[in-house]
Amino acid sequence: MASARPSRRREVLLAERFVSFQGEGPLTGQRCAFVRLSRCNLRCSWCDTPHSWAWTRFDPKLVSERVCVDELVRWGLEQARWLSSGTWVTGTAALCLLLSGSR
């Protein structure tokens, strides 16, 4: 009889999550939930969250937390029920790694 393999808890390194008003684009002024992931490697010139990628300036142990993906998805869906513009995820490089199955 084959034994069941324990489920793998998938986690992300989270910089922050919060509800605020969208400040740019066509949804400016709409309430929105934001999920900002850490370990982004894009270094966009407009990024307002350097603590999500500038590890020489910020200690990731102090500015980030490991969060279960399922918990984060539940949080985002719960917020989206009450917000007109939904949930936005930033730190897309980290998100792409997660979706590809890498850590």
mmCIF file of N, CA, C and O in Angstrom:
data_model
loop_
_atom_site.group_PDB
_atom_site.id
_atom_site.type_symbol
_atom_site.label_atom_id
_atom_site.label_comp_id
_atom_site.label_asym_id
_atom_site.label_seq_id
_atom_site.Cartn_x
_atom_site.Cartn_y
_atom_site.Cartn_z
ATOM 1 N N MET A 1 0.840 -1.161 0.000
ATOM 2 C CA MET A 1 0.000 0.000 0.000
ATOM 3 C C MET A 1 0.902 1.246 0.000
ATOM 4 O O MET A 1 1.801 1.388 0.810
ATOM 5 N N ALA A 2 0.635 2.162 -0.922
ATOM 6 C CA ALA A 2 1.440 3.378 -1.039
ATOM 7 C C ALA A 2 1.047 4.378 0.040
ATOM 8 O O ALA A 2 -0.122 4.557 0.330
ATOM 9 N N SER A 3 2.060 4.963 0.649
ATOM 10 C CA SER A 3 1.764 5.959 1.688
ATOM 11 C C SER A 3 1.528 7.319 1.040
ATOM 12 O O SER A 3 2.145 7.650 0.034
ATOM 13 N N ALA A 4 0.629 8.052 1.624
ATOM 14 C CA ALA A 4 0.331 9.389 1.113
ATOM 15 C C ALA A 4 1.474 10.327 1.476
ATOM 16 O O ALA A 4 1.963 10.315 2.593
ATOM 17 N N ARG A 5 1.896 11.108 0.497
ATOM 18 C CA ARG A 5 2.943 12.082 0.732
ATOM 19 C C ARG A 5 2.352 13.299 1.437
ATOM 20 O O ARG A 5 1.274 13.746 1.086
ATOM 21 N N PRO A 6 3.036 13.842 2.435
ATOM 22 C CA PRO A 6 2.507 15.029 3.096
ATOM 23 C C PRO A 6 2.438 16.199 2.121
ATOM 24 O O PRO A 6 3.283 16.325 1.245
ATOM 25 N N SER A 7 1.416 17.023 2.265
ATOM 26 C CA SER A 7 1.285 18.155 1.364
ATOM 27 C C SER A 7 2.403 19.152 1.634
ATOM 28 O O SER A 7 2.820 19.347 2.765
ATOM 29 N N ARG A 8 2.886 19.758 0.573
ATOM 30 C CA ARG A 8 3.977 20.720 0.683
ATOM 31 C C ARG A 8 3.388 22.099 0.926
ATOM 32 O O ARG A 8 2.596 22.586 0.134
ATOM 33 N N ARG A 9 3.755 22.708 2.021
ATOM 34 C CA ARG A 9 3.266 24.042 2.345
ATOM 35 C C ARG A 9 4.051 25.047 1.511
ATOM 36 O O ARG A 9 5.255 25.223 1.707
ATOM 37 N N ARG A 10 3.381 25.674 0.587
ATOM 38 C CA ARG A 10 4.043 26.660 -0.267
ATOM 39 C C ARG A 10 3.977 28.020 0.406
ATOM 40 O O ARG A 10 2.925 28.461 0.829
ATOM 41 N N GLU A 11 5.121 28.669 0.504
ATOM 42 C CA GLU A 11 5.218 29.958 1.168
ATOM 43 C C GLU A 11 5.848 30.993 0.249
ATOM 44 O O GLU A 11 6.567 30.647 -0.677
ATOM 45 N N VAL A 12 5.547 32.238 0.541
ATOM 46 C CA VAL A 12 6.189 33.357 -0.138
ATOM 47 C C VAL A 12 6.773 34.265 0.929
ATOM 48 O O VAL A 12 6.368 34.232 2.088
ATOM 49 N N LEU A 13 7.722 35.065 0.528
ATOM 50 C CA LEU A 13 8.279 36.068 1.412
ATOM 51 C C LEU A 13 7.503 37.354 1.147
ATOM 52 O O LEU A 13 7.560 37.922 0.053
ATOM 53 N N LEU A 14 6.747 37.789 2.142
ATOM 54 C CA LEU A 14 5.828 38.919 1.994
ATOM 55 C C LEU A 14 6.434 40.181 2.587
ATOM 56 O O LEU A 14 6.871 40.189 3.743
ATOM 57 N N ALA A 15 6.447 41.250 1.795
ATOM 58 C CA ALA A 15 6.898 42.548 2.297
ATOM 59 C C ALA A 15 5.764 43.220 3.065
ATOM 60 O O ALA A 15 5.963 43.720 4.162
ATOM 61 N N GLU A 16 4.569 43.223 2.481
ATOM 62 C CA GLU A 16 3.422 43.825 3.160
ATOM 63 C C GLU A 16 2.127 43.512 2.424
ATOM 64 O O GLU A 16 2.139 43.180 1.246
ATOM 65 N N ARG A 17 1.036 43.625 3.174
ATOM 66 C CA ARG A 17 -0.304 43.538 2.588
ATOM 67 C C ARG A 17 -1.165 44.557 3.321
ATOM 68 O O ARG A 17 -1.060 44.719 4.534
ATOM 69 N N PHE A 18 -1.984 45.251 2.565
ATOM 70 C CA PHE A 18 -2.780 46.319 3.162
ATOM 71 C C PHE A 18 -3.908 46.712 2.217
ATOM 72 O O PHE A 18 -3.897 46.365 1.038
ATOM 73 N N VAL A 19 -4.863 47.450 2.743
ATOM 74 C CA VAL A 19 -5.950 48.004 1.955
ATOM 75 C C VAL A 19 -5.769 49.514 1.913
ATOM 76 O O VAL A 19 -5.506 50.143 2.932
ATOM 77 N N SER A 20 -5.863 50.082 0.726
ATOM 78 C CA SER A 20 -5.694 51.523 0.556
ATOM 79 C C SER A 20 -6.398 51.945 -0.729
ATOM 80 O O SER A 20 -7.170 51.180 -1.303
ATOM 81 N N PHE A 21 -6.101 53.129 -1.186
ATOM 82 C CA PHE A 21 -6.652 53.620 -2.445
ATOM 83 C C PHE A 21 -5.616 53.458 -3.542
ATOM 84 O O PHE A 21 -4.428 53.736 -3.325
ATOM 85 N N GLN A 22 -6.064 53.024 -4.708
ATOM 86 C CA GLN A 22 -5.181 52.907 -5.866
ATOM 87 C C GLN A 22 -4.733 54.312 -6.236
ATOM 88 O O GLN A 22 -5.550 55.219 -6.339
ATOM 89 N N GLY A 23 -3.436 54.502 -6.417
ATOM 90 C CA GLY A 23 -2.915 55.835 -6.677
ATOM 91 C C GLY A 23 -2.494 56.089 -8.105
ATOM 92 O O GLY A 23 -2.002 57.168 -8.427
ATOM 93 N N GLU A 24 -2.682 55.112 -8.974
ATOM 94 C CA GLU A 24 -2.235 55.295 -10.362
ATOM 95 C C GLU A 24 -3.100 54.477 -11.308
ATOM 96 O O GLU A 24 -3.796 53.551 -10.903
ATOM 97 N N GLY A 25 -3.048 54.841 -12.577
ATOM 98 C CA GLY A 25 -3.760 54.089 -13.604
ATOM 99 C C GLY A 25 -5.248 54.386 -13.650
ATOM 100 O O GLY A 25 -5.742 55.297 -12.989
ATOM 101 N N PRO A 26 -5.969 53.603 -14.437
ATOM 102 C CA PRO A 26 -7.398 53.868 -14.642
ATOM 103 C C PRO A 26 -8.256 53.673 -13.390
ATOM 104 O O PRO A 26 -9.387 54.145 -13.336
ATOM 105 N N LEU A 27 -7.737 52.999 -12.371
ATOM 106 C CA LEU A 27 -8.512 52.765 -11.144
ATOM 107 C C LEU A 27 -8.116 53.717 -10.014
ATOM 108 O O LEU A 27 -8.432 53.470 -8.847
ATOM 109 N N THR A 28 -7.439 54.810 -10.355
ATOM 110 C CA THR A 28 -7.036 55.793 -9.346
ATOM 111 C C THR A 28 -8.236 56.201 -8.504
ATOM 112 O O THR A 28 -9.307 56.485 -9.023
ATOM 113 N N GLY A 29 -8.022 56.196 -7.193
ATOM 114 C CA GLY A 29 -9.084 56.602 -6.270
ATOM 115 C C GLY A 29 -9.959 55.465 -5.773
ATOM 116 O O GLY A 29 -10.719 55.638 -4.831
ATOM 117 N N GLN A 30 -9.855 54.291 -6.382
ATOM 118 C CA GLN A 30 -10.641 53.130 -5.959
ATOM 119 C C GLN A 30 -9.961 52.441 -4.783
ATOM 120 O O GLN A 30 -8.737 52.347 -4.732
ATOM 121 N N ARG A 31 -10.761 51.944 -3.826
ATOM 122 C CA ARG A 31 -10.186 51.156 -2.726
ATOM 123 C C ARG A 31 -9.687 49.828 -3.283
ATOM 124 O O ARG A 31 -10.329 49.231 -4.138
ATOM 125 N N CYS A 32 -8.546 49.398 -2.792
ATOM 126 C CA CYS A 32 -7.882 48.233 -3.361
ATOM 127 C C CYS A 32 -7.047 47.542 -2.286
ATOM 128 O O CYS A 32 -6.558 48.186 -1.370
ATOM 129 N N ALA A 33 -6.892 46.241 -2.388
ATOM 130 C CA ALA A 33 -5.996 45.488 -1.517
ATOM 131 C C ALA A 33 -4.680 45.293 -2.265
ATOM 132 O O ALA A 33 -4.676 44.991 -3.457
ATOM 133 N N PHE A 34 -3.591 45.474 -1.557
ATOM 134 C CA PHE A 34 -2.265 45.327 -2.148
ATOM 135 C C PHE A 34 -1.514 44.211 -1.446
ATOM 136 O O PHE A 34 -1.533 44.117 -0.219
ATOM 137 N N VAL A 35 -0.842 43.388 -2.233
ATOM 138 C CA VAL A 35 0.039 42.339 -1.730
ATOM 139 C C VAL A 35 1.398 42.612 -2.356
ATOM 140 O O VAL A 35 1.539 42.567 -3.578
ATOM 141 N N ARG A 36 2.377 42.916 -1.522
ATOM 142 C CA ARG A 36 3.716 43.210 -2.017
ATOM 143 C C ARG A 36 4.659 42.096 -1.578
ATOM 144 O O ARG A 36 4.906 41.908 -0.396
ATOM 145 N N LEU A 37 5.158 41.373 -2.554
ATOM 146 C CA LEU A 37 6.057 40.258 -2.286
ATOM 147 C C LEU A 37 7.507 40.743 -2.233
ATOM 148 O O LEU A 37 7.862 41.724 -2.871
ATOM 149 N N SER A 38 8.323 40.038 -1.480
ATOM 150 C CA SER A 38 9.754 40.349 -1.399
ATOM 151 C C SER A 38 10.516 39.549 -2.438
ATOM 152 O O SER A 38 9.980 38.648 -3.076
ATOM 153 N N ARG A 39 11.775 39.896 -2.566
ATOM 154 C CA ARG A 39 12.709 39.229 -3.477
ATOM 155 C C ARG A 39 12.461 39.529 -4.953
ATOM 156 O O ARG A 39 12.801 38.737 -5.816
ATOM 157 N N CYS A 40 11.872 40.664 -5.223
ATOM 158 C CA CYS A 40 11.731 41.059 -6.622
ATOM 159 C C CYS A 40 13.112 41.432 -7.152
ATOM 160 O O CYS A 40 13.884 42.107 -6.480
ATOM 161 N N ASN A 41 13.417 40.993 -8.353
ATOM 162 C CA ASN A 41 14.744 41.285 -8.913
ATOM 163 C C ASN A 41 14.696 42.293 -10.064
ATOM 164 O O ASN A 41 15.680 42.489 -10.745
ATOM 165 N N LEU A 42 13.568 42.963 -10.255
ATOM 166 C CA LEU A 42 13.432 43.860 -11.402
ATOM 167 C C LEU A 42 14.045 45.239 -11.182
ATOM 168 O O LEU A 42 14.469 45.878 -12.120
ATOM 169 N N ARG A 43 14.067 45.731 -9.953
ATOM 170 C CA ARG A 43 14.639 47.039 -9.616
ATOM 171 C C ARG A 43 14.032 48.170 -10.460
ATOM 172 O O ARG A 43 14.735 49.005 -11.026
ATOM 173 N N CYS A 44 12.719 48.199 -10.572
ATOM 174 C CA CYS A 44 12.036 49.230 -11.361
ATOM 175 C C CYS A 44 12.316 50.613 -10.764
ATOM 176 O O CYS A 44 12.284 50.783 -9.541
ATOM 177 N N SER A 45 12.552 51.588 -11.611
ATOM 178 C CA SER A 45 12.904 52.929 -11.134
ATOM 179 C C SER A 45 11.765 53.577 -10.349
ATOM 180 O O SER A 45 12.007 54.424 -9.499
ATOM 181 N N TRP A 46 10.542 53.177 -10.596
ATOM 182 C CA TRP A 46 9.384 53.776 -9.916
ATOM 183 C C TRP A 46 8.966 53.011 -8.660
ATOM 184 O O TRP A 46 8.037 53.412 -7.963
ATOM 185 N N CYS A 47 9.645 51.930 -8.329
ATOM 186 C CA CYS A 47 9.257 51.104 -7.188
ATOM 187 C C CYS A 47 9.311 51.903 -5.891
ATOM 188 O O CYS A 47 10.328 52.507 -5.555
ATOM 189 N N ASP A 48 8.202 51.887 -5.148
ATOM 190 C CA ASP A 48 8.145 52.607 -3.876
ATOM 191 C C ASP A 48 8.304 51.660 -2.682
ATOM 192 O O ASP A 48 7.951 52.004 -1.558
ATOM 193 N N THR A 49 8.817 50.459 -2.946
ATOM 194 C CA THR A 49 8.979 49.467 -1.889
ATOM 195 C C THR A 49 10.393 48.878 -1.927
ATOM 196 O O THR A 49 10.574 47.691 -2.156
ATOM 197 N N PRO A 50 11.417 49.714 -1.719
ATOM 198 C CA PRO A 50 12.782 49.183 -1.820
ATOM 199 C C PRO A 50 13.078 48.093 -0.795
ATOM 200 O O PRO A 50 13.950 47.253 -1.024
ATOM 201 N N HIS A 51 12.344 48.063 0.330
ATOM 202 C CA HIS A 51 12.608 47.019 1.326
ATOM 203 C C HIS A 51 12.187 45.637 0.834
ATOM 204 O O HIS A 51 12.454 44.645 1.482
ATOM 205 N N SER A 52 11.566 45.576 -0.351
ATOM 206 C CA SER A 52 11.212 44.273 -0.913
ATOM 207 C C SER A 52 12.326 43.698 -1.798
ATOM 208 O O SER A 52 12.248 42.552 -2.210
ATOM 209 N N TRP A 53 13.360 44.495 -2.078
ATOM 210 C CA TRP A 53 14.421 44.007 -2.950
ATOM 211 C C TRP A 53 15.824 44.499 -2.596
ATOM 212 O O TRP A 53 16.803 43.893 -2.992
ATOM 213 N N ALA A 54 15.987 45.595 -1.868
ATOM 214 C CA ALA A 54 17.306 46.167 -1.608
ATOM 215 C C ALA A 54 17.922 45.538 -0.356
ATOM 216 O O ALA A 54 17.998 46.152 0.700
ATOM 217 N N TRP A 55 18.384 44.288 -0.474
ATOM 218 C CA TRP A 55 18.869 43.547 0.688
ATOM 219 C C TRP A 55 20.161 44.110 1.257
ATOM 220 O O TRP A 55 20.534 43.779 2.375
ATOM 221 N N THR A 56 20.884 44.957 0.534
ATOM 222 C CA THR A 56 22.073 45.578 1.117
ATOM 223 C C THR A 56 21.678 46.725 2.046
ATOM 224 O O THR A 56 22.457 47.111 2.907
ATOM 225 N N ARG A 57 20.467 47.243 1.891
ATOM 226 C CA ARG A 57 19.980 48.333 2.739
ATOM 227 C C ARG A 57 19.007 47.871 3.815
ATOM 228 O O ARG A 57 18.821 48.552 4.817
ATOM 229 N N PHE A 58 18.342 46.758 3.587
ATOM 230 C CA PHE A 58 17.313 46.279 4.505
ATOM 231 C C PHE A 58 17.542 44.808 4.820
ATOM 232 O O PHE A 58 17.861 44.022 3.931
ATOM 233 N N ASP A 59 17.340 44.417 6.049
ATOM 234 C CA ASP A 59 17.480 43.024 6.468
ATOM 235 C C ASP A 59 16.151 42.317 6.205
ATOM 236 O O ASP A 59 15.135 42.661 6.821
ATOM 237 N N PRO A 60 16.134 41.324 5.305
ATOM 238 C CA PRO A 60 14.867 40.661 4.978
ATOM 239 C C PRO A 60 14.193 40.018 6.191
ATOM 240 O O PRO A 60 12.974 39.897 6.223
ATOM 241 N N LYS A 61 14.966 39.649 7.206
ATOM 242 C CA LYS A 61 14.376 39.046 8.404
ATOM 243 C C LYS A 61 13.572 40.068 9.198
ATOM 244 O O LYS A 61 12.683 39.700 9.963
ATOM 245 N N LEU A 62 13.893 41.342 9.019
ATOM 246 C CA LEU A 62 13.196 42.396 9.755
ATOM 247 C C LEU A 62 12.055 43.026 8.958
ATOM 248 O O LEU A 62 11.122 43.558 9.544
ATOM 249 N N VAL A 63 12.140 42.990 7.626
ATOM 250 C CA VAL A 63 11.139 43.701 6.812
ATOM 251 C C VAL A 63 10.219 42.772 6.031
ATOM 252 O O VAL A 63 9.353 43.243 5.297
ATOM 253 N N SER A 64 10.392 41.469 6.169
ATOM 254 C CA SER A 64 9.563 40.512 5.438
ATOM 255 C C SER A 64 9.132 39.386 6.367
ATOM 256 O O SER A 64 9.752 39.169 7.407
ATOM 257 N N GLU A 65 8.104 38.676 5.970
ATOM 258 C CA GLU A 65 7.657 37.504 6.724
ATOM 259 C C GLU A 65 7.263 36.396 5.759
ATOM 260 O O GLU A 65 6.804 36.656 4.655
ATOM 261 N N ARG A 66 7.497 35.167 6.195
ATOM 262 C CA ARG A 66 7.062 34.021 5.402
ATOM 263 C C ARG A 66 5.578 33.807 5.649
ATOM 264 O O ARG A 66 5.142 33.754 6.790
ATOM 265 N N VAL A 67 4.825 33.696 4.549
ATOM 266 C CA VAL A 67 3.376 33.528 4.647
ATOM 267 C C VAL A 67 2.963 32.386 3.727
ATOM 268 O O VAL A 67 3.441 32.273 2.593
ATOM 269 N N CYS A 68 2.073 31.557 4.213
ATOM 270 C CA CYS A 68 1.537 30.457 3.419
ATOM 271 C C CYS A 68 0.737 31.032 2.247
ATOM 272 O O CYS A 68 -0.078 31.939 2.417
ATOM 273 N N VAL A 69 0.977 30.508 1.067
ATOM 274 C CA VAL A 69 0.283 30.984 -0.128
ATOM 275 C C VAL A 69 -1.232 30.866 0.030
ATOM 276 O O VAL A 69 -1.970 31.793 -0.316
ATOM 277 N N ASP A 70 -1.705 29.750 0.581
ATOM 278 C CA ASP A 70 -3.148 29.570 0.753
ATOM 279 C C ASP A 70 -3.738 30.656 1.634
ATOM 280 O O ASP A 70 -4.814 31.184 1.362
ATOM 281 N N GLU A 71 -3.030 31.004 2.706
ATOM 282 C CA GLU A 71 -3.503 32.068 3.605
ATOM 283 C C GLU A 71 -3.577 33.406 2.875
ATOM 284 O O GLU A 71 -4.537 34.159 3.008
ATOM 285 N N LEU A 72 -2.554 33.694 2.068
ATOM 286 C CA LEU A 72 -2.514 34.951 1.337
ATOM 287 C C LEU A 72 -3.620 35.020 0.284
ATOM 288 O O LEU A 72 -4.255 36.059 0.105
ATOM 289 N N VAL A 73 -3.864 33.921 -0.381
ATOM 290 C CA VAL A 73 -4.948 33.872 -1.371
ATOM 291 C C VAL A 73 -6.295 34.091 -0.691
ATOM 292 O O VAL A 73 -7.130 34.862 -1.172
ATOM 293 N N ARG A 74 -6.507 33.433 0.451
ATOM 294 C CA ARG A 74 -7.763 33.641 1.198
ATOM 295 C C ARG A 74 -7.930 35.103 1.586
ATOM 296 O O ARG A 74 -9.011 35.671 1.449
ATOM 297 N N TRP A 75 -6.850 35.721 2.077
ATOM 298 C CA TRP A 75 -6.906 37.128 2.463
ATOM 299 C C TRP A 75 -7.273 37.994 1.251
ATOM 300 O O TRP A 75 -8.136 38.860 1.340
ATOM 301 N N GLY A 76 -6.610 37.759 0.125
ATOM 302 C CA GLY A 76 -6.881 38.542 -1.078
ATOM 303 C C GLY A 76 -8.308 38.387 -1.570
ATOM 304 O O GLY A 76 -8.963 39.370 -1.941
ATOM 305 N N LEU A 77 -8.811 37.165 -1.547
ATOM 306 C CA LEU A 77 -10.192 36.937 -1.985
ATOM 307 C C LEU A 77 -11.193 37.581 -1.035
ATOM 308 O O LEU A 77 -12.199 38.149 -1.474
ATOM 309 N N GLU A 78 -10.926 37.510 0.254
ATOM 310 C CA GLU A 78 -11.815 38.144 1.238
ATOM 311 C C GLU A 78 -11.849 39.654 1.026
ATOM 312 O O GLU A 78 -12.913 40.265 1.058
ATOM 313 N N GLN A 79 -10.686 40.253 0.807
ATOM 314 C CA GLN A 79 -10.647 41.700 0.572
ATOM 315 C C GLN A 79 -11.361 42.058 -0.729
ATOM 316 O O GLN A 79 -12.088 43.049 -0.790
ATOM 317 N N ALA A 80 -11.179 41.255 -1.755
ATOM 318 C CA ALA A 80 -11.774 41.540 -3.065
ATOM 319 C C ALA A 80 -13.297 41.534 -3.014
ATOM 320 O O ALA A 80 -13.948 42.203 -3.814
ATOM 321 N N ARG A 81 -13.881 40.819 -2.053
ATOM 322 C CA ARG A 81 -15.343 40.798 -1.920
ATOM 323 C C ARG A 81 -15.880 42.177 -1.585
ATOM 324 O O ARG A 81 -17.018 42.500 -1.904
ATOM 325 N N TRP A 82 -15.082 42.993 -0.897
ATOM 326 C CA TRP A 82 -15.547 44.295 -0.407
ATOM 327 C C TRP A 82 -14.989 45.475 -1.185
ATOM 328 O O TRP A 82 -15.392 46.607 -0.947
ATOM 329 N N LEU A 83 -14.070 45.223 -2.091
ATOM 330 C CA LEU A 83 -13.402 46.318 -2.779
ATOM 331 C C LEU A 83 -13.775 46.345 -4.253
ATOM 332 O O LEU A 83 -13.827 45.313 -4.905
ATOM 333 N N SER A 84 -13.988 47.536 -4.774
ATOM 334 C CA SER A 84 -14.405 47.658 -6.168
ATOM 335 C C SER A 84 -13.297 47.311 -7.155
ATOM 336 O O SER A 84 -13.566 46.866 -8.257
ATOM 337 N N SER A 85 -12.047 47.496 -6.771
ATOM 338 C CA SER A 85 -10.981 47.256 -7.740
ATOM 339 C C SER A 85 -10.153 46.015 -7.441
ATOM 340 O O SER A 85 -9.151 45.770 -8.079
ATOM 341 N N GLY A 86 -10.546 45.217 -6.466
ATOM 342 C CA GLY A 86 -9.912 43.932 -6.242
ATOM 343 C C GLY A 86 -8.588 43.982 -5.514
ATOM 344 O O GLY A 86 -8.309 44.895 -4.768
ATOM 345 N N THR A 87 -7.771 42.955 -5.750
ATOM 346 C CA THR A 87 -6.486 42.799 -5.083
ATOM 347 C C THR A 87 -5.375 42.870 -6.117
ATOM 348 O O THR A 87 -5.433 42.206 -7.148
ATOM 349 N N TRP A 88 -4.352 43.662 -5.825
ATOM 350 C CA TRP A 88 -3.210 43.823 -6.716
ATOM 351 C C TRP A 88 -1.987 43.176 -6.081
ATOM 352 O O TRP A 88 -1.753 43.319 -4.897
ATOM 353 N N VAL A 89 -1.215 42.466 -6.896
ATOM 354 C CA VAL A 89 0.006 41.819 -6.415
ATOM 355 C C VAL A 89 1.189 42.501 -7.080
ATOM 356 O O VAL A 89 1.212 42.658 -8.301
ATOM 357 N N THR A 90 2.161 42.921 -6.268
ATOM 358 C CA THR A 90 3.400 43.470 -6.816
ATOM 359 C C THR A 90 4.551 42.567 -6.395
ATOM 360 O O THR A 90 4.414 41.752 -5.505
ATOM 361 N N GLY A 91 5.672 42.750 -7.057
ATOM 362 C CA GLY A 91 6.806 41.842 -6.849
ATOM 363 C C GLY A 91 6.639 40.670 -7.789
ATOM 364 O O GLY A 91 6.768 39.514 -7.417
ATOM 365 N N THR A 92 6.333 40.968 -9.046
ATOM 366 C CA THR A 92 5.950 39.923 -9.990
ATOM 367 C C THR A 92 7.036 38.903 -10.261
ATOM 368 O O THR A 92 6.739 37.764 -10.576
ATOM 369 N N ALA A 93 8.295 39.291 -10.117
ATOM 370 C CA ALA A 93 9.355 38.301 -10.325
ATOM 371 C C ALA A 93 9.236 37.195 -9.284
ATOM 372 O O ALA A 93 9.364 36.015 -9.598
ATOM 373 N N ALA A 94 8.973 37.575 -8.032
ATOM 374 C CA ALA A 94 8.787 36.575 -6.975
ATOM 375 C C ALA A 94 7.542 35.738 -7.244
ATOM 376 O O ALA A 94 7.536 34.527 -7.026
ATOM 377 N N LEU A 95 6.495 36.368 -7.731
ATOM 378 C CA LEU A 95 5.266 35.640 -8.047
ATOM 379 C C LEU A 95 5.510 34.632 -9.165
ATOM 380 O O LEU A 95 5.042 33.501 -9.099
ATOM 381 N N CYS A 96 6.267 35.015 -10.170
ATOM 382 C CA CYS A 96 6.570 34.089 -11.273
ATOM 383 C C CYS A 96 7.347 32.878 -10.778
ATOM 384 O O CYS A 96 7.088 31.754 -11.208
ATOM 385 N N LEU A 97 8.296 33.088 -9.870
ATOM 386 C CA LEU A 97 9.036 31.959 -9.301
ATOM 387 C C LEU A 97 8.093 31.031 -8.538
ATOM 388 O O LEU A 97 8.193 29.816 -8.648
ATOM 389 N N LEU A 98 7.183 31.613 -7.791
ATOM 390 C CA LEU A 98 6.227 30.808 -7.029
ATOM 391 C C LEU A 98 5.370 29.980 -7.965
ATOM 392 O O LEU A 98 5.187 28.780 -7.765
ATOM 393 N N LEU A 99 4.848 30.605 -8.991
ATOM 394 C CA LEU A 99 3.958 29.896 -9.909
ATOM 395 C C LEU A 99 4.680 28.813 -10.703
ATOM 396 O O LEU A 99 4.088 27.835 -11.094
ATOM 397 N N SER A 100 5.991 29.001 -10.886
ATOM 398 C CA SER A 100 6.748 27.995 -11.626
ATOM 399 C C SER A 100 7.122 26.800 -10.748
ATOM 400 O O SER A 100 7.646 25.816 -11.221
ATOM 401 N N GLY A 101 6.867 26.932 -9.421
ATOM 402 C CA GLY A 101 7.169 25.842 -8.507
ATOM 403 C C GLY A 101 8.507 25.982 -7.829
ATOM 404 O O GLY A 101 8.892 25.158 -7.018
ATOM 405 N N SER A 102 9.253 27.057 -8.135
ATOM 406 C CA SER A 102 10.547 27.296 -7.500
ATOM 407 C C SER A 102 10.346 27.981 -6.161
ATOM 408 O O SER A 102 9.298 28.500 -5.875
ATOM 409 N N ARG A 103 11.394 28.016 -5.373
ATOM 410 C CA ARG A 103 11.348 28.755 -4.095
ATOM 411 C C ARG A 103 12.357 29.842 -4.125
ATOM 412 O O ARG A 103 13.427 29.781 -4.388
#
